[in-house]
XYZ file of C-alpha atoms in Angstrom:
778
model
C 0.475 26.239 -12.968
C 0.328 29.505 -11.029
C -2.223 30.430 -8.369
C -1.791 33.879 -6.667
C -0.815 33.513 -3.013
C 0.566 29.968 -3.502
C 3.935 28.667 -4.480
C 3.508 25.379 -6.386
C 6.080 22.795 -5.363
C 5.072 19.754 -7.410
C 2.110 17.774 -8.704
C 0.865 15.178 -6.237
C -1.763 13.418 -8.276
C -4.053 13.916 -11.296
C -7.548 12.630 -11.945
C -10.293 13.104 -14.463
C -11.862 16.071 -12.616
C -8.918 17.766 -10.967
C -5.210 17.805 -10.212
C -3.676 18.154 -6.747
C -0.445 20.055 -6.122
C 1.745 20.430 -3.065
C 1.971 24.139 -2.463
C 3.049 26.736 0.080
C 0.374 29.121 1.242
C 2.684 32.191 1.127
C 0.734 34.364 3.542
C 1.512 32.037 6.518
C 4.082 29.671 5.026
C 1.865 26.604 5.395
C 2.135 23.479 3.282
C -1.222 22.696 1.610
C -2.667 20.348 -0.905
C -3.985 22.607 -3.710
C -6.812 20.896 -5.624
C -7.428 22.605 -9.007
C -10.281 21.718 -11.362
C -9.307 20.322 -14.719
C -9.220 23.004 -17.456
C -11.304 20.719 -19.683
C -14.114 20.944 -17.090
C -13.683 24.583 -16.130
C -16.647 25.638 -18.273
C -18.882 22.773 -17.131
C -21.372 24.274 -14.732
C -22.249 20.949 -13.095
C -18.680 20.044 -12.296
C -17.947 23.540 -11.064
C -20.944 23.385 -8.724
C -19.940 20.006 -7.476
C -16.350 21.171 -6.981
C -17.412 24.221 -4.954
C -19.944 22.153 -3.012
C -17.154 19.825 -1.856
C -15.309 22.814 -0.353
C -18.444 24.069 1.323
C -19.276 20.722 2.840
C -15.700 20.090 4.194
C -15.694 23.635 5.530
C -18.568 22.736 7.804
C -16.991 19.481 9.092
C -14.279 20.278 11.614
C -12.926 16.911 12.789
C -9.415 15.439 13.146
C -10.363 12.499 10.878
C -11.825 14.678 8.104
C -9.668 16.693 5.718
C -9.656 20.384 6.543
C -10.213 23.222 3.990
C -8.178 26.471 4.372
C -9.185 28.434 1.294
C -11.355 28.326 -1.852
C -11.235 30.520 -4.890
C -10.698 30.709 -8.622
C -8.029 31.999 -10.909
C -8.401 32.442 -14.650
C -11.712 30.487 -14.452
C -9.944 27.538 -12.658
C -11.600 26.788 -9.321
C -9.255 25.613 -6.578
C -9.392 24.407 -2.964
C -6.500 24.640 -0.442
C -6.702 21.668 1.968
C -4.704 19.677 4.438
C -1.509 18.230 3.035
C -1.552 14.557 4.019
C 1.898 13.082 3.421
C 1.153 9.595 4.741
C -0.193 8.243 1.471
C -3.488 6.456 0.888
C -5.064 3.314 2.331
C -4.931 1.735 -1.149
C -1.122 2.054 -1.075
C -0.944 0.453 2.354
C -3.229 -2.423 1.263
C -0.542 -3.349 -1.301
C 1.942 -3.845 1.482
C -0.482 -5.522 3.922
C -1.685 -4.299 7.298
C -2.343 -6.089 10.606
C -5.803 -6.701 12.009
C -5.194 -4.282 14.892
C -4.165 -1.599 12.424
C -7.351 -2.240 10.439
C -9.391 -1.969 13.645
C -7.715 1.314 14.501
C -8.362 2.820 11.068
C -12.000 1.568 11.140
C -12.556 3.254 14.504
C -11.129 6.624 13.297
C -13.258 6.525 10.112
C -16.320 5.614 12.127
C -15.728 8.731 14.247
C -15.388 10.806 11.112
C -18.641 9.488 9.670
C -20.386 10.006 12.990
C -19.461 13.669 12.799
C -20.388 14.111 9.149
C -23.738 12.345 9.555
C -24.563 14.419 12.630
C -24.138 17.501 10.403
C -26.470 16.081 7.842
C -23.981 14.860 5.197
C -23.383 11.405 3.740
C -20.145 10.724 1.855
C -21.390 8.189 -0.759
C -17.862 7.248 -1.983
C -16.011 5.524 0.896
C -13.080 3.602 -0.634
C -9.354 3.165 0.076
C -8.365 5.839 -2.412
C -10.310 8.428 -0.418
C -8.680 7.528 2.915
C -5.332 9.272 3.460
C -3.025 9.522 6.438
C -1.365 12.341 8.292
C 2.358 12.189 9.170
C 1.339 10.872 12.623
C -0.542 7.958 10.991
C -4.027 9.348 11.689
C -6.551 8.218 9.127
C -8.359 11.048 7.320
C -11.463 10.900 5.170
C -11.222 12.948 1.974
C -12.985 13.645 -1.342
C -16.511 14.783 -0.542
C -17.116 15.510 -4.213
C -20.188 13.292 -4.419
C -21.352 13.863 -0.818
C -24.957 14.691 -0.254
C -26.925 16.655 2.357
C -29.514 14.270 3.757
C -32.010 16.935 4.763
C -31.441 19.320 1.805
C -32.160 19.041 -1.878
C -29.127 20.538 -3.542
C -30.377 19.723 -7.005
C -27.219 17.851 -7.904
C -28.485 14.256 -8.122
C -31.639 13.031 -9.683
C -33.740 10.177 -8.317
C -32.393 6.839 -9.549
C -28.884 8.248 -10.249
C -26.096 5.997 -9.035
C -22.928 7.744 -7.756
C -19.960 6.036 -6.100
C -17.664 3.125 -6.818
C -19.379 -0.238 -7.564
C -17.117 -2.415 -5.359
C -17.996 -0.391 -2.275
C -21.648 0.534 -2.875
C -24.332 -0.402 -0.412
C -27.354 -2.372 -1.817
C -29.627 0.719 -1.588
C -27.004 2.897 -3.282
C -26.560 0.281 -6.124
C -30.350 0.404 -6.725
C -30.342 4.257 -6.902
C -32.592 4.496 -3.801
C -32.379 7.229 -1.203
C -29.432 6.694 1.120
C -28.552 7.815 4.636
C -25.514 7.349 6.836
C -25.982 3.562 7.082
C -24.989 3.411 3.410
C -21.587 4.883 4.293
C -21.253 2.322 7.058
C -21.813 -0.506 4.590
C -19.074 0.897 2.368
C -16.824 1.170 5.366
C -17.584 -2.533 6.099
C -16.299 -3.380 2.593
C -13.109 -1.450 3.315
C -12.764 -3.273 6.670
C -13.101 -6.628 4.896
C -10.455 -5.596 2.366
C -8.096 -4.435 5.124
C -8.288 -7.822 6.836
C -8.131 -10.114 3.790
C -6.473 -7.973 1.092
C -9.489 -8.879 -1.089
C -12.814 -7.423 -2.017
C -15.898 -9.274 -0.774
C -17.608 -9.368 -4.225
C -15.990 -9.759 -7.636
C -17.415 -9.568 -11.159
C -16.461 -8.357 -14.625
C -19.273 -5.744 -14.965
C -20.445 -3.035 -12.569
C -24.047 -4.398 -12.862
C -22.920 -7.843 -11.826
C -21.087 -6.408 -8.802
C -24.208 -4.494 -7.839
C -26.299 -7.670 -8.014
C -23.840 -9.452 -5.680
C -24.174 -6.603 -3.150
C -27.897 -7.132 -3.327
C -28.116 -10.898 -3.199
C -24.802 -12.678 -2.396
C -24.290 -13.871 1.208
C -21.936 -11.930 3.439
C -18.498 -13.548 3.090
C -16.825 -15.410 5.970
C -13.593 -14.135 7.351
C -10.598 -16.467 7.608
C -10.438 -18.433 10.866
C -7.927 -16.075 12.578
C -10.290 -13.157 12.102
C -13.439 -14.821 13.438
C -13.385 -12.299 16.322
C -14.539 -9.678 13.775
C -17.195 -11.748 11.944
C -20.130 -10.439 13.965
C -19.007 -6.869 13.467
C -18.563 -7.446 9.753
C -22.021 -8.930 9.426
C -23.577 -5.951 11.166
C -21.788 -3.625 8.746
C -22.609 -5.576 5.574
C -26.214 -6.418 6.333
C -28.297 -6.127 3.203
C -31.078 -4.204 4.893
C -30.182 -0.803 6.536
C -32.440 -1.700 9.467
C -30.218 -4.714 10.291
C -27.046 -2.739 9.999
C -25.034 -0.763 12.560
C -27.138 2.341 12.838
C -24.586 5.099 13.279
C -20.901 5.912 13.404
C -21.206 6.399 17.118
C -22.559 2.888 17.616
C -19.732 1.511 15.487
C -17.163 3.265 17.643
C -18.798 1.828 20.734
C -18.654 -1.724 19.317
C -15.022 -1.321 18.337
C -14.095 0.002 21.805
C -15.922 -2.953 23.284
C -13.834 -5.321 21.170
C -10.670 -3.421 22.221
C -11.693 -3.754 25.874
C -12.279 -7.474 25.519
C -8.845 -7.820 23.894
C -7.126 -5.880 26.666
C -6.166 -3.009 24.321
C -5.840 0.456 25.745
C -6.353 2.872 22.829
C -7.261 6.571 22.515
C -10.889 7.389 22.650
C -12.421 8.231 19.299
C -13.534 11.854 19.069
C -17.340 11.703 18.793
C -18.203 15.354 18.987
C -21.924 14.817 18.493
C -22.437 11.696 20.559
C -24.302 12.563 23.865
C -23.948 9.103 25.278
C -20.253 8.511 24.777
C -19.288 9.815 28.228
C -21.725 7.481 29.940
C -20.446 4.585 27.816
C -16.868 5.375 28.801
C -17.756 5.374 32.511
C -19.649 2.145 32.099
C -16.853 0.426 30.246
C -14.282 1.703 32.802
C -16.328 0.395 35.682
C -16.985 -2.929 34.006
C -13.306 -3.378 33.302
C -12.335 -2.477 36.874
C -14.921 -4.878 38.352
C -13.810 -7.634 36.016
C -10.129 -7.168 36.807
C -10.676 -7.099 40.594
C -12.957 -10.075 40.469
C -10.528 -12.033 38.290
C -7.579 -11.234 40.601
C -9.586 -12.223 43.704
C -10.922 -15.454 42.285
C -7.676 -16.351 40.579
C -5.710 -15.926 43.834
C -8.272 -17.919 45.734
C -8.151 -20.754 43.232
C -4.381 -20.893 43.215
C -4.315 -20.961 47.009
C -6.802 -23.857 47.097
C -4.999 -25.679 44.281
C -1.643 -25.490 46.041
C -3.189 -26.698 49.252
C -4.698 -29.637 47.365
C -1.411 -30.695 45.662
C -0.259 -32.641 48.747
C -3.364 -34.890 48.635
C -3.258 -35.708 44.928
C -1.374 -38.479 43.180
C 1.955 -38.064 41.524
C 0.463 -37.494 38.052
C -1.757 -34.624 39.172
C 1.019 -33.144 41.304
C 3.159 -33.150 38.202
C 0.495 -31.402 36.149
C -0.024 -28.764 38.814
C 3.720 -28.249 39.067
C 3.814 -27.674 35.337
C 0.839 -25.244 35.572
C 2.498 -23.263 38.310
C 5.808 -23.066 36.441
C 3.871 -21.732 33.436
C 1.752 -19.192 35.204
C 4.100 -18.226 38.005
C 7.702 -18.950 37.139
C 10.268 -19.390 39.941
C 7.634 -20.053 42.622
C 7.602 -23.301 44.516
C 4.083 -24.440 45.377
C 4.856 -25.746 48.826
C 6.755 -22.576 49.796
C 4.218 -20.154 48.422
C 0.999 -21.635 49.887
C 1.218 -19.811 53.272
C 2.246 -16.592 51.581
C -0.705 -16.914 49.193
C -3.045 -17.132 52.099
C -1.764 -13.850 53.509
C -1.860 -12.333 50.090
C -5.427 -13.427 49.621
C -6.469 -11.572 52.793
C -4.485 -8.521 51.798
C -5.900 -8.376 48.275
C -9.413 -8.836 49.606
C -8.919 -6.043 52.117
C -7.515 -3.613 49.599
C -9.695 -4.363 46.606
C -13.080 -4.892 48.136
C -13.728 -1.198 48.787
C -12.530 -0.384 45.235
C -14.814 -3.047 43.885
C -17.794 -1.573 45.751
C -16.979 1.903 44.426
C -16.594 0.570 40.862
C -19.855 -1.304 41.233
C -21.661 1.907 42.306
C -20.189 3.818 39.386
C -21.288 1.001 37.099
C -24.845 1.027 38.369
C -24.907 4.826 38.062
C -23.687 4.667 34.443
C -26.274 2.036 33.568
C -29.052 4.099 34.989
C -27.802 7.208 33.194
C -27.448 5.490 29.881
C -30.837 3.815 30.222
C -32.521 7.189 30.586
C -30.394 8.951 27.963
C -31.369 9.780 24.408
C -28.521 8.188 22.521
C -29.928 4.957 21.156
C -26.807 4.364 19.169
C -24.718 3.454 22.194
C -24.607 -0.113 23.444
C -25.921 -0.106 27.045
C -24.580 -2.817 29.370
C -26.877 -4.372 31.894
C -25.901 -5.691 35.334
C -26.552 -9.251 36.223
C -29.193 -10.129 38.792
C -27.259 -11.015 41.888
C -29.740 -13.696 42.912
C -31.087 -15.165 39.712
C -28.468 -14.447 37.010
C -25.017 -16.087 37.081
C -21.959 -14.533 35.412
C -22.337 -17.132 32.702
C -25.744 -15.560 31.924
C -24.453 -11.951 32.258
C -24.243 -9.573 29.267
C -21.621 -10.367 26.707
C -19.461 -7.382 27.720
C -18.630 -8.483 31.240
C -18.501 -12.195 30.386
C -16.054 -11.518 27.540
C -13.954 -9.306 29.818
C -13.699 -12.063 32.418
C -12.791 -14.516 29.698
C -10.226 -12.116 28.214
C -8.621 -11.443 31.579
C -8.519 -15.196 32.270
C -6.794 -15.805 28.924
C -4.280 -12.990 29.570
C -3.429 -14.528 32.972
C -2.847 -17.954 31.574
C -1.052 -17.012 28.413
C 0.907 -13.840 28.858
C 0.522 -10.324 30.337
C 1.547 -8.928 26.895
C -1.051 -7.919 24.337
C -1.813 -10.623 21.774
C -2.048 -9.673 18.108
C -5.471 -10.735 17.012
C -5.428 -12.339 13.631
C -2.017 -13.905 14.272
C -1.478 -17.552 15.220
C -2.551 -18.000 18.837
C -0.465 -19.512 21.715
C -0.839 -23.279 22.129
C -3.519 -23.048 24.880
C -6.995 -24.475 24.593
C -9.382 -21.767 25.877
C -12.199 -22.847 28.114
C -15.509 -21.013 27.765
C -16.526 -18.803 30.666
C -18.618 -20.757 33.149
C -20.689 -19.862 36.185
C -18.264 -18.567 38.814
C -18.931 -20.410 42.058
C -16.719 -21.068 45.018
C -15.236 -24.554 44.847
C -16.377 -26.255 48.004
C -16.677 -29.907 47.108
C -13.698 -32.214 46.685
C -14.793 -33.213 43.251
C -15.054 -29.612 42.145
C -11.485 -28.936 43.266
C -10.158 -31.972 41.362
C -12.142 -30.975 38.350
C -10.666 -27.463 38.480
C -7.130 -28.925 38.672
C -7.861 -31.174 35.667
C -9.239 -28.183 33.788
C -6.044 -26.183 34.441
C -3.926 -29.060 33.291
C -6.117 -29.567 30.190
C -5.641 -25.918 29.264
C -1.910 -26.584 28.853
C -2.365 -29.341 26.335
C -0.951 -28.108 22.960
C -3.327 -28.373 20.038
C -2.210 -30.202 16.891
C 0.101 -28.334 14.622
C 1.208 -29.072 11.058
C 4.181 -28.122 8.970
C 4.115 -25.706 6.091
C 6.760 -25.916 3.327
C 6.268 -23.516 0.418
C 8.002 -23.874 -2.963
C 7.710 -22.023 -6.200
C 8.922 -22.071 -9.797
C 11.213 -20.152 -10.116
C 12.359 -20.150 -6.534
C 11.098 -17.074 -4.655
C 13.647 -14.639 -3.257
C 11.444 -13.978 -0.182
C 8.459 -15.754 1.395
C 6.389 -14.114 4.154
C 3.240 -14.979 6.072
C 1.493 -11.613 6.378
C -1.046 -12.299 9.089
C 1.247 -13.651 11.798
C 4.384 -12.150 13.434
C 6.834 -15.104 13.242
C 8.968 -15.162 10.099
C 8.335 -17.927 7.653
C 10.829 -20.746 7.636
C 10.554 -23.936 5.605
C 8.790 -26.672 7.549
C 7.626 -24.400 10.372
C 4.806 -25.771 12.544
C 1.525 -23.850 12.472
C -1.804 -24.335 14.179
C -4.879 -25.063 11.954
C -6.102 -21.915 10.283
C -5.769 -19.662 7.261
C -2.462 -17.983 6.419
C -1.791 -15.217 3.874
C 1.396 -15.996 1.897
C 3.449 -13.455 -0.012
C 6.071 -14.649 -2.486
C 8.469 -12.123 -4.055
C 11.128 -12.479 -6.724
C 12.946 -9.814 -8.624
C 11.359 -9.172 -12.078
C 8.327 -11.389 -11.236
C 4.893 -10.340 -10.002
C 4.437 -10.569 -6.273
C 2.062 -13.398 -5.427
C -0.358 -13.151 -2.504
C -2.531 -16.162 -1.742
C -4.256 -17.872 1.211
C -3.251 -21.303 2.385
C -5.620 -23.176 4.655
C -4.207 -25.688 7.166
C -6.733 -28.119 8.585
C -5.533 -31.563 9.531
C -2.315 -32.390 7.649
C 1.029 -31.030 6.660
C 1.022 -28.654 3.718
C 3.517 -28.343 0.882
C 1.927 -25.921 -1.619
C 3.784 -25.094 -4.824
C 3.228 -21.983 -6.905
C 4.249 -20.631 -10.342
C 5.427 -17.056 -10.364
C 4.605 -14.955 -13.409
C 7.306 -12.886 -15.045
C 6.824 -9.206 -14.426
C 8.145 -8.306 -17.861
C 7.843 -10.118 -21.164
C 9.243 -9.121 -24.528
C 7.549 -5.885 -25.730
C 6.184 -4.907 -22.301
C 6.406 -1.175 -21.604
C 6.869 0.063 -18.042
C 8.475 2.795 -15.916
C 10.238 2.892 -12.538
C 9.321 5.326 -9.790
C 11.826 8.022 -9.045
C 9.821 9.281 -6.086
C 6.181 9.342 -4.991
C 5.233 11.640 -7.825
C 7.780 11.192 -10.613
C 8.701 8.264 -12.873
C 11.708 7.506 -14.984
C 11.697 7.154 -18.786
C 9.477 4.663 -20.529
C 11.199 1.310 -20.907
C 10.566 -1.564 -23.250
C 11.589 -5.113 -22.403
C 13.837 -6.868 -24.959
C 14.315 -10.627 -24.789
C 17.653 -12.444 -25.077
C 18.675 -13.643 -28.568
C 21.279 -13.999 -31.317
C 22.359 -11.714 -34.192
C 25.195 -11.008 -36.595
C 27.012 -7.797 -35.547
C 28.624 -5.599 -38.163
C 28.170 -4.847 -41.874
C 30.180 -5.361 -45.054
C 29.351 -1.810 -46.189
C 31.771 -0.194 -43.657
C 35.314 -1.207 -42.770
C 34.949 -0.082 -39.159
C 32.194 -2.690 -38.635
C 34.247 -5.707 -39.777
C 34.720 -8.538 -39.321
C 31.146 -9.766 -38.913
C 30.582 -11.526 -35.579
C 27.823 -13.884 -34.515
C 26.881 -12.879 -30.975
C 24.468 -13.996 -28.306
C 22.706 -11.671 -25.896
C 22.307 -14.067 -22.989
C 20.092 -11.975 -20.667
C 17.005 -9.934 -21.357
C 17.192 -6.254 -20.653
C 14.997 -3.138 -20.817
C 15.889 0.008 -22.748
C 14.380 3.484 -22.885
C 11.926 3.496 -25.763
C 12.954 7.026 -26.728
C 16.165 8.978 -26.518
C 16.343 10.831 -23.175
C 14.559 14.133 -23.536
C 15.264 17.638 -22.246
C 12.397 17.299 -19.747
C 13.795 14.078 -18.333
C 17.295 15.468 -18.162
C 16.048 18.643 -16.423
C 14.521 16.489 -13.677
C 17.965 15.078 -13.136
C 19.467 18.555 -12.924
C 16.778 19.718 -10.498
C 17.484 16.837 -8.126
C 21.266 16.440 -8.560
C 23.619 17.784 -5.850
C 25.700 20.800 -6.777
C 23.430 21.592 -9.649
C 24.954 25.075 -10.103
C 28.392 23.758 -11.078
C 29.415 24.259 -14.747
C 28.832 20.566 -15.528
C 25.243 20.760 -14.277
C 24.029 23.793 -16.162
C 21.089 23.055 -18.530
C 22.494 22.209 -21.988
C 21.728 24.449 -24.931
C 18.838 23.483 -27.218
C 19.999 25.542 -30.328
C 16.645 27.310 -30.125
C 14.957 24.191 -31.512
C 12.887 23.640 -28.377
C 13.141 21.499 -25.280
C 10.437 19.415 -23.632
C 10.151 16.190 -25.633
C 13.019 16.830 -27.910
C 16.081 14.616 -27.285
C 18.618 16.261 -25.002
C 21.718 17.432 -26.899
C 24.965 19.183 -26.137
C 25.971 16.887 -23.305
C 29.164 14.949 -23.059
C 29.744 11.251 -22.347
C 30.307 11.816 -18.616
C 27.007 13.708 -18.204
C 25.155 10.788 -19.834
C 26.759 8.447 -17.381
C 25.913 10.738 -14.505
C 22.222 10.696 -15.497
C 22.307 6.842 -15.569
C 23.857 6.668 -12.153
C 21.388 9.115 -10.656
C 18.497 7.097 -12.132
C 19.949 4.008 -10.453
C 20.108 5.735 -7.085
C 16.577 7.071 -7.285
C 14.847 3.904 -8.546
C 16.878 1.152 -6.863
C 17.485 -0.527 -10.211
C 20.751 -0.552 -12.194
C 20.700 1.801 -15.148
C 23.668 2.353 -17.446
C 24.698 3.152 -21.018
C 24.393 0.297 -23.508
C 27.392 -1.593 -24.832
C 27.926 -1.441 -28.603
C 26.716 -5.024 -28.916
C 23.508 -4.342 -26.913
C 22.838 -1.190 -28.864
C 23.159 -2.938 -32.250
C 20.996 -5.849 -31.132
C 18.343 -3.351 -30.035
C 18.559 -1.365 -33.251
C 18.368 -4.362 -35.557
C 15.204 -5.674 -33.837
C 15.616 -9.085 -35.499
C 16.538 -7.821 -38.949
C 19.623 -8.921 -40.827
C 19.977 -5.888 -43.089
C 21.625 -2.494 -42.661
C 18.365 -0.829 -41.580
C 15.447 -2.365 -39.683
C 12.933 -0.993 -42.154
C 14.798 -2.789 -45.008
C 13.224 -1.745 -48.349
C 11.260 1.414 -47.346
C 11.378 4.029 -50.121
C 11.249 6.902 -47.645
C 13.194 5.829 -44.506
C 11.039 6.459 -41.378
C 13.664 8.593 -39.658
C 14.955 12.163 -39.280
C 18.059 12.588 -41.382
C 19.370 15.306 -43.653
C 19.173 13.633 -47.030
C 17.041 10.809 -48.343
C 14.611 10.653 -45.375
C 12.181 13.321 -46.597
C 12.138 14.676 -43.030
C 10.234 17.825 -42.301
C 12.799 18.750 -39.676
C 15.733 18.761 -42.129
C 16.208 20.584 -45.435
C 18.658 21.874 -47.967
C 19.981 24.625 -45.734
C 19.960 22.961 -42.350
C 18.534 20.326 -39.998
C 17.310 20.076 -36.424
C 16.117 17.406 -34.005
C 12.579 16.226 -34.011
C 10.478 15.527 -30.880
C 10.914 11.849 -29.904
C 8.439 9.345 -31.231
C 7.608 11.196 -34.454
C 8.481 8.157 -36.577
C 7.517 4.487 -36.322
C 9.182 2.228 -33.819
C 11.312 -0.766 -34.887
C 10.292 -4.360 -34.309
C 11.276 -4.254 -30.615
C 9.192 -1.098 -30.001
C 12.229 1.269 -29.844
C 11.923 4.709 -31.453
C 14.632 6.779 -33.293
C 17.349 4.164 -33.148
C 18.320 5.498 -36.584
C 18.705 9.285 -37.167
C 17.434 12.208 -35.057
C 20.489 12.098 -32.720
C 23.376 9.729 -32.571
C 23.707 8.078 -29.137
C 26.555 7.728 -26.680
C 27.287 4.149 -25.653
C 29.614 2.860 -22.934
C 32.430 1.436 -25.175
C 35.786 2.974 -25.984
C 35.904 3.428 -29.733
C 38.139 1.128 -31.818
C 38.683 1.182 -35.606
C 37.274 -2.297 -36.179
C 36.247 -5.484 -34.504
C 39.385 -7.504 -35.049
C 40.264 -9.459 -31.950
C 36.952 -8.562 -30.361
C 35.854 -12.266 -30.061
C 32.296 -13.133 -29.177
C 31.897 -11.004 -26.062
C 28.996 -8.581 -25.763
C 30.470 -6.794 -22.791
C 31.603 -3.139 -22.848
C 34.981 -2.651 -24.426
C 37.127 -0.228 -22.338
C 40.761 0.674 -21.783
C 42.873 3.189 -19.901
C 43.334 6.644 -21.437
C 40.418 6.108 -23.847
C 40.651 9.015 -26.271
C 37.323 8.382 -28.095
C 33.965 6.966 -27.077
C 31.590 5.319 -29.526
C 28.383 7.013 -30.762
C 25.827 4.928 -32.671
C 22.998 5.300 -35.120
C 23.559 8.520 -37.038
C 21.745 11.803 -36.627
C 19.709 14.567 -38.334
C 22.949 15.774 -39.921
C 23.646 12.446 -41.722
C 22.622 10.965 -45.055
C 20.252 8.066 -44.963
C 22.991 5.533 -45.708
C 24.821 6.650 -42.534
C 21.979 6.065 -40.086
C 21.829 2.222 -40.265
C 21.934 -0.362 -37.498
C 25.672 -0.695 -37.919
C 26.549 3.035 -38.037
C 29.310 4.068 -35.600
C 31.983 6.636 -35.093
C 34.259 7.905 -32.340
C 33.863 11.140 -30.382
C 36.045 12.631 -27.611
C 34.199 11.980 -24.278
C 34.378 15.596 -23.247
C 32.926 16.847 -26.512
C 29.378 18.158 -26.864
C 27.358 18.138 -30.084
C 23.920 19.152 -31.211
C 23.791 15.816 -33.073
C 24.501 13.480 -30.117
C 22.220 12.390 -27.284
C 21.776 9.077 -25.490
C 19.382 6.448 -24.183
C 19.741 4.126 -21.214
C 19.622 0.403 -20.455
C 17.987 -1.019 -17.305
C 19.241 -4.398 -16.170
C 16.694 -7.005 -15.317
């Protein structure tokens, strides 16, 4: 792939409509993501228009949470867009690892700001989903892929009435019905993403797209697990079936999230709402509310502690003990009797210093309320002040009451921020009540009893997880403490993750209510006999295709050749995976491109005899180079790769057969050899390699185990198997003069390419008839 003005580094991803490459914009040396339309669609006018429209839309949306476009153009009829390079991966990748509730809230807030900007410019996205949410290197969430976006106030002629575009799992009810949509449809889809971030599940499941759409239309809004109940109201406003009942704008959603953050005591960056005229007033209002709440809480809290300490001397021993415990929890290292006079002076000092600030904050608050009530931004939540004579703080708006409750909780529990969604400290929270000065004796005693009651630990139950086979690692994803067998947990829902090598990772919810729990799970093997898979080399490249081969028994050797005697019954005790094909030139070149000191003589690309490279098996490499490739693959993938032992190679090649060739009685052997195979790659005057996979695979799903190229194995060559015993391990010795090669090649007759075929070759020798394949241990 070549685009003038850009240096292509590597392919990032490929989809049905386009491919994305990491490239350098040469004019300014900037890294960009170069999105190029698929050649198959280059002549399709509709797709070309949609592709160009995406660039035009993004070009009009300048926002830190929306991908930026730097250039658009076409080269040899292939349209391309140069955009932000976002190295942080996608949200779908992060969901596989699990994210915290606070992280989910942060991402939701940034995307809400992005949608607020897009909607204010007259565009709706229509395909909000985790795959279209990427991250910058600083962890900022970025909305991408406006390929199916639509201008609300313009008819672009791209979508007919009744046409459904988008992804079924994330579609709003109106979008699923093919009805006209506005920005509230995007907010519904964002609500689905929020639910998925919190629970690692989608809210609605079904086998068919139509069934999923019906659930979006009719199924009730799902309930979040107990530890996420704080977000249930927000979720219900996002997933309301009717757009009129939904959050009405991205700006309103940002305001609601910031209100939640305020109530939780979180200080976070303000979302950039470039088109929201009321956001400044809301910020002043929230700041003033928070200041008033903090000052009021400090004043009342200090006053209560002073009265409580004074009262200790008149209460009985039991109550004095309770208060002593309360003081030791909330104010360590302070003796009640010693601190009471000091508290009185502190009370006067705090009142003197904070009362003027409180008055100023109150004035700012009232001003902000007045400004927001006369403003034009209906999307912003406007707090109202309580009536000083007729309305108590218990009857005040939710915002202030929740702030007072939150500050009260923070004072009792810990000044540190609490991770919402994690198991909470063992404190029973008391609902905010009307704040009145305790004047009566009974009120003071009731307050002391309430403080003592708050310290009573709720019931907890043990959790002991087991699995078959036993998991290597068990985690609880939605709390910070590490799992340990028999740990005590408060009632609630907990997301378990069980991992074991070569088994599928299991994620499941456990619900603790009123008893100890000992759940047991069965882990499913990741690989079964015949399964084909690959390992990742890096974010964009994978290793060779592997096929899983189960353990088993076989007779090694053959009576047709003296160097394969005596026959030996052997047992392969452990399953393994092997490359389905011989390692190709393309795969070996990837190794050369990434191997240190690649310009040394040993690392030069091997010759291909002018037969071609690409998917042909690599040739003209020695035994050490084959080992180097295996070791490099191990380093890049984190799994152990190596050359096969002779026993493993023959077990693989036989594929359960007990004859000299796995195809047994075939008249024309399905292999590439010089004589007897009727190969179109070999003839009377010469032969050459065939691209891998040109002939049928054996019973294990392995290609070209006979013919094409003989294959290096790990063993030192010996003349026969005498004294070999029943071991399947690699045979090695010092000063090994020859290494074994197995299976025969395009230069051999058909009788010399059987399962048993073997010969010795000097390890430093290169041949156009010898290649290799690799084994991956499981």
